[in-house]
XYZ file of C-alpha atoms in Angstrom:
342
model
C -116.018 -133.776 95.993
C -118.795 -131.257 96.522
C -119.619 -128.067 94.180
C -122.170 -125.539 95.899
C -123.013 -127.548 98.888
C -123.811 -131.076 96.569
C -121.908 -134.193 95.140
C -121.232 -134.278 91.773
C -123.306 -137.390 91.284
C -126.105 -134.496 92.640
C -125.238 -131.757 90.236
C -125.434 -133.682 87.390
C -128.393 -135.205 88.097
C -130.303 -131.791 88.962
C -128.638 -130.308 85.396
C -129.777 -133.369 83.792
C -133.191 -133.364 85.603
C -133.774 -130.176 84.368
C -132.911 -130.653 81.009
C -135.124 -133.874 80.322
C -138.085 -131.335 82.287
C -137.281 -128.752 80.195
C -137.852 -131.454 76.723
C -141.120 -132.084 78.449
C -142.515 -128.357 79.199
C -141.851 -127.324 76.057
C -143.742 -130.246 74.692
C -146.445 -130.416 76.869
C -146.775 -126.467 77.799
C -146.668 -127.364 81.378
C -143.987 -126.442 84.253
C -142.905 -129.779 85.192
C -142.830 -128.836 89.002
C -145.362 -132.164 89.432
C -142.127 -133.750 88.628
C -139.572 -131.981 90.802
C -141.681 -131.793 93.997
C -142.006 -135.849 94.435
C -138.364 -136.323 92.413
C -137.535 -133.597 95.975
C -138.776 -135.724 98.251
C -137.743 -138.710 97.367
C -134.237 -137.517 97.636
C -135.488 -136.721 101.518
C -135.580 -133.239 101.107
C -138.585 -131.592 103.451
C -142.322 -131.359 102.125
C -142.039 -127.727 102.447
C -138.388 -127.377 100.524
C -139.474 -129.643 98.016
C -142.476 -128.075 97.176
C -141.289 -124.367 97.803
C -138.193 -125.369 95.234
C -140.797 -126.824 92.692
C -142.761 -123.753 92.610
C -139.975 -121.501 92.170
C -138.866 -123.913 88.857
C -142.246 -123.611 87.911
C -141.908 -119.857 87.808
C -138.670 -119.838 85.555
C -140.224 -121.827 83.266
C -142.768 -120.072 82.893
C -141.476 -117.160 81.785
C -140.493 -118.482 78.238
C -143.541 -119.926 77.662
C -146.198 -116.695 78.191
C -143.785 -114.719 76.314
C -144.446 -117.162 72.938
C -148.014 -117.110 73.767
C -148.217 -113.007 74.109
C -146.628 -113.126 70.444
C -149.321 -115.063 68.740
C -152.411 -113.732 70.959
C -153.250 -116.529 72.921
C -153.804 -114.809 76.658
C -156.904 -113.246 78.102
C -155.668 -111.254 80.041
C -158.641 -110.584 82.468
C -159.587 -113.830 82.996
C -155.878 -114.419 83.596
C -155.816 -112.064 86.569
C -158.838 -112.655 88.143
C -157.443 -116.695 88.150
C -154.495 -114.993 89.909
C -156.038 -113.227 92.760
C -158.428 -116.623 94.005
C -155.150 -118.765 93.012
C -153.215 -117.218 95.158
C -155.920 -117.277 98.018
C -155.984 -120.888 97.016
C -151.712 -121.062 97.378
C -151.998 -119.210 100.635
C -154.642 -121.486 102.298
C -152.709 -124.475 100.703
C -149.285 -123.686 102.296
C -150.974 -122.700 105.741
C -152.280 -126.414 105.307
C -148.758 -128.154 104.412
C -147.326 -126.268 107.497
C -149.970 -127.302 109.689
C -149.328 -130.838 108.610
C -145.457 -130.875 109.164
C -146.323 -129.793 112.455
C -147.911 -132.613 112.887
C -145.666 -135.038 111.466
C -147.851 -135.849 108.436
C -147.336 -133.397 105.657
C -144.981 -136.218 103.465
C -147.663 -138.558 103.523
C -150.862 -136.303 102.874
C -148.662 -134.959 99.755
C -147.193 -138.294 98.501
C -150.886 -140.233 98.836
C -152.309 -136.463 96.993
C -149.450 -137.179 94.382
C -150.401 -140.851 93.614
C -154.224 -140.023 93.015
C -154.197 -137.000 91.572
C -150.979 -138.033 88.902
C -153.033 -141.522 88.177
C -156.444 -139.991 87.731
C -155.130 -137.756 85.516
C -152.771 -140.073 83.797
C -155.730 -142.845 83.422
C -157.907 -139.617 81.721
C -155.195 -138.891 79.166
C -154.728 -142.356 77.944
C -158.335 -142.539 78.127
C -159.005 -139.758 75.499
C -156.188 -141.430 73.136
C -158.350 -144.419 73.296
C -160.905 -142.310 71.855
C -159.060 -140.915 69.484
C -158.453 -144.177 68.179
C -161.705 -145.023 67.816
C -162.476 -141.689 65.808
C -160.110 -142.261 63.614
C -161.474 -145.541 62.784
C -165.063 -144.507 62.473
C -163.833 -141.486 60.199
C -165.063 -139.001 62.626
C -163.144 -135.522 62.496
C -161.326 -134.041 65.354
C -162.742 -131.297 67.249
C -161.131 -127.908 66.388
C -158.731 -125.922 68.556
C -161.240 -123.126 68.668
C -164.629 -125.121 69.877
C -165.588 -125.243 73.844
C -166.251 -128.313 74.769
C -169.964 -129.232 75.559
C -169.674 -129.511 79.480
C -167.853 -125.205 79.074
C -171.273 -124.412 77.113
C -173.468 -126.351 79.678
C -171.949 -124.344 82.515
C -171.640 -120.823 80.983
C -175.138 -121.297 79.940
C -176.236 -120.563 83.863
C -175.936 -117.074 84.034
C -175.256 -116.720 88.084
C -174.488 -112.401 87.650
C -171.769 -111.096 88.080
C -171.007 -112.399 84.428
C -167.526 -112.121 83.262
C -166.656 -111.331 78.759
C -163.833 -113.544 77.659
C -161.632 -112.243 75.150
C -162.024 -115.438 73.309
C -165.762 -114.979 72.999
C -168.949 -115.990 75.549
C -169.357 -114.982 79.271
C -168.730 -116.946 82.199
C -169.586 -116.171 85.857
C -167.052 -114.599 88.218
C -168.676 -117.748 90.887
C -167.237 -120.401 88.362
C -163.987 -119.004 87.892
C -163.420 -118.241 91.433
C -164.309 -121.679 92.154
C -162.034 -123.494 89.113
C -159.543 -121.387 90.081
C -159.454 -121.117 93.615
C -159.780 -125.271 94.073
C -156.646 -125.212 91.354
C -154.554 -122.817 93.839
C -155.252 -124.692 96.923
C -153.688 -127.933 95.485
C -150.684 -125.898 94.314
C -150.221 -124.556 97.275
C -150.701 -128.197 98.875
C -148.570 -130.522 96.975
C -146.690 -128.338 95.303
C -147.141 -128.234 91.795
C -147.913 -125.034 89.387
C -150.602 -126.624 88.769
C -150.642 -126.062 84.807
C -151.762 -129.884 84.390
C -155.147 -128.957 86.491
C -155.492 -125.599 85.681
C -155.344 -125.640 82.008
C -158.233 -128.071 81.729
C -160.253 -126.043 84.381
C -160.119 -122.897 82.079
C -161.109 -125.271 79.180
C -163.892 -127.543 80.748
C -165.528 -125.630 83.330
C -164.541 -121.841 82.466
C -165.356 -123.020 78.581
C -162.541 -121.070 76.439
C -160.745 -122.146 73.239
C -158.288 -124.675 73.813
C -155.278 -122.528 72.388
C -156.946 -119.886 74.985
C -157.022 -122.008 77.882
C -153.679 -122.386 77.499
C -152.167 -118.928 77.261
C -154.472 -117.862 79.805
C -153.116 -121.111 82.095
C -149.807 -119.865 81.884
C -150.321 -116.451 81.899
C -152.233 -117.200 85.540
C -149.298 -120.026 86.698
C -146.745 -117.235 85.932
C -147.817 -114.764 88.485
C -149.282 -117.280 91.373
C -145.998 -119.362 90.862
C -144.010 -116.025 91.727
C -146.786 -115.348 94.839
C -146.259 -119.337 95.627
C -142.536 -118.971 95.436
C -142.699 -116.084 97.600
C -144.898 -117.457 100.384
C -142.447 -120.901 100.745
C -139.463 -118.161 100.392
C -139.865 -116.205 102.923
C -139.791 -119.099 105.402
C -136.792 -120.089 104.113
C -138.562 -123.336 102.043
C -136.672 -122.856 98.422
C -133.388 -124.115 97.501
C -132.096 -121.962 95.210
C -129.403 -123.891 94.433
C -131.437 -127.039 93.350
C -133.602 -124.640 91.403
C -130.673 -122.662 89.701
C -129.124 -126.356 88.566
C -132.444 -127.062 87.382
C -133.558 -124.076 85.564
C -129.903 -124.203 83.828
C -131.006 -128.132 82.253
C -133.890 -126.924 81.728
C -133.332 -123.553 79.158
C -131.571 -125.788 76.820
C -134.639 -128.584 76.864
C -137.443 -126.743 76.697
C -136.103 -124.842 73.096
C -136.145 -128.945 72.056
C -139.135 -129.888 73.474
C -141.091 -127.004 71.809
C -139.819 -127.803 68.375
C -140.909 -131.188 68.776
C -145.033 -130.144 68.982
C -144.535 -129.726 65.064
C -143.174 -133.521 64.127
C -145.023 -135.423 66.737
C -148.425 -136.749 65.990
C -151.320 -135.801 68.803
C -152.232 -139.309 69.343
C -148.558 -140.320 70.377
C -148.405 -137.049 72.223
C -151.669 -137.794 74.231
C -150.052 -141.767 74.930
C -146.577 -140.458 75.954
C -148.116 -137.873 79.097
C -151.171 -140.413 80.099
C -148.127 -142.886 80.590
C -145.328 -140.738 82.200
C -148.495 -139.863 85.010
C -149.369 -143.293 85.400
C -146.345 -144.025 85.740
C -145.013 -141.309 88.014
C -148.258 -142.232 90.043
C -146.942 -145.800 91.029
C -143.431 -144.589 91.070
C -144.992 -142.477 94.257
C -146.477 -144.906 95.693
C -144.088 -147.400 95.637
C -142.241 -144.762 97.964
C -145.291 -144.474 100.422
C -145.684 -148.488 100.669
C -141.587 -148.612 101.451
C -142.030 -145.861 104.552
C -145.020 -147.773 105.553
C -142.974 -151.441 105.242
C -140.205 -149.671 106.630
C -137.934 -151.062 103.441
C -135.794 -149.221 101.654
C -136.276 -151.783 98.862
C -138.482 -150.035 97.215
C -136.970 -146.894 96.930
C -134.768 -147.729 94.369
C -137.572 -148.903 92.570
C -139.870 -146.169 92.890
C -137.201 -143.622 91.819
C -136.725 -145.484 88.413
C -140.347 -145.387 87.834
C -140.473 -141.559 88.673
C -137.717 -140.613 87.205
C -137.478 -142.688 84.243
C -140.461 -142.922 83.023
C -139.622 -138.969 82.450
C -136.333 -139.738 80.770
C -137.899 -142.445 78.841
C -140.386 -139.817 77.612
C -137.915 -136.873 77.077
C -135.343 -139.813 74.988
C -138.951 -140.867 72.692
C -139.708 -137.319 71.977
C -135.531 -136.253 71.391
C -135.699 -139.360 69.193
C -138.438 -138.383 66.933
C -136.499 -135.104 67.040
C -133.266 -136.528 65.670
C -134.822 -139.221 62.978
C -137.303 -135.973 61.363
C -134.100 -134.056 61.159
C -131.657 -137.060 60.119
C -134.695 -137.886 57.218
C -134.712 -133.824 56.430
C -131.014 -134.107 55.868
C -131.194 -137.090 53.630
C -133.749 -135.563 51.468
C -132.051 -132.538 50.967
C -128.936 -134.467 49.428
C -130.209 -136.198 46.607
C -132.293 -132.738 45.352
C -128.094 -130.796 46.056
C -126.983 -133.179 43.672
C -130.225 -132.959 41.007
C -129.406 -129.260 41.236
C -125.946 -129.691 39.811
């Protein structure tokens, strides 16, 4: 039995997919396409219609998200479209790149081996900084505040290359640094397929030097419009399924509502494990994939598609569960004062 072109084992997996992506982006304030693009091509979609399909997702999702930051003030809007215009240079050379590798036979390979350092290096960093956490809060030492730049942003704004740049957020940066965060951020969107929210966002914070609650408004404000130029570019060759992406997207409006209630129960420390091990994890799940092709096994397919993919749902179900116990505790302390009223 097949509904729009897929099994129903398909469809419910993409609706499903989408909903436990959703739970993450609206915890984690980023697209999710990092996710969709390997999930894509694991399910032997092309390189190009995997990542095409993952930057369209990206750009529904994003949507919802730089609306709730535009309500509370979070977006620079300047810096967010000059990080447009060298993105999408950087998406542009980036596709040319994947295209020229399909050609030659190559492009699943450059983007899975991409995938597995780029999702561990990051995932290793994450789990890294919650060890440090740790050690803070045994030592007594405060957090740093939302609203600091970290000391590497200072270092680098401090070289005043002209032209110089005002943020909205306070300080100056040069329009050399933010060409170059931004335009190395767009070229591996473009390449691998990814908004590029997970990389970007920490660009704009480390090496552009803005508030963190800045960085991210001004991240997604950015993604929105080169995920709509990416989307277009892998479009018009025909490279997005807009079925897979419709399925997805339809998962995903319900999850990310859950997901971004959740920020407010979780604690940052848990929040900080849960990613560093979902990338990690997605990481080997990839390149479990690449050593099956290579062994010519299918053997480890199966494998590497439970660590991609569930690792995710493991994730989403954690965060869905804290979720459920607040509101199950909530409930339970509300009956005892009902009956004290009366």
């Amino acid at each position: 039995m097949e509904i729009l072109g897929l099994s129903l084992t398909l469809l419910v997996l993409f609706v499903s997919f989408g909903f436990m992506v959703g739970v993450l982006f609206g915890f984690f304030g980023m697209g999710g396409s990092f996710l969709i693009t390997p999930t894509l091509l694991l399910l032997d979609y092309p390189a190009s219609v995997a990542i095409g399909s993952g930057l369209a997702f990206y750009f529904g999702t994003s949507v919802i998200a730089v609306l709730k930051h535009y309500d509370v003030g979070q977006v620079d809007y300047k810096l967010g479209a000059i990080l447009f215009v060298v993105l999408s240079i950087g998406i542009e050379l980036g596709s040319r790149l994947v295209f020229g590798l399909e050609a030659l036979g190559v492009a699943n390979l450059v983007t899975g081996v991409a995938y597995v350092v780029l999702l561990g290096g990051i995932g290793a960093l994450f789990l890294r900084r919650a060890a440090n956490l740790e050690d803070e809060d045994d030592t007594g030492d405060e957090d740093v505040d939302d609203d600091d730049i970290p000391a590497i942003g200072q270092k680098i704004q401090s070289y005043t290359v002209p032209p110089m740049i005002s943020l909205t957020s306070g300080g100056r940066a040069s329009l050399w640094t933010i060409s170059g965060a931004g335009g190395s951020v767009g070229l591996i969107s473009g390449l691998i397929g990814v908004g590029g929210g997970f990389i970007r966002m920490p660009a704009i914070y480390y090496l552009i030097g803005t508030p963190l609650t800045a960085a991210v408004g001004t991240s997604l404000f950015a993604g929105l419009f080169s995920g709509a130029f990416g989307t277009f570019t892998y479009g018009m060759s025909g490279s997005v399924d807009l079925t897979v992406v419709s399925l997805l997207l339809v998962g995903s409006a319900l999850g990310a509502r859950i997901g971004s209630a959740a920020t407010t129960i979780v604690e940052e420390d848990d929040v900080i494990v849960y990613f560093g091990m979902m990338m990690v994890l997605a990481s080997l799940g990839i390149g479990l994939s690449e050593l099956a092709n290579w062994l010519g096994t299918s053997a480890l397919d199966l494998v590497s598609v439970l660590l991609l993919v569930g690792s995710s749902f493991a994730v989403a179900l954690m965060i869905l569960y804290q979720v459920v116990k607040t509101a199950g505790g909530d409930d339970a302390g509300a009956q005892p004062a009902a009956d004290g009223d009366d």
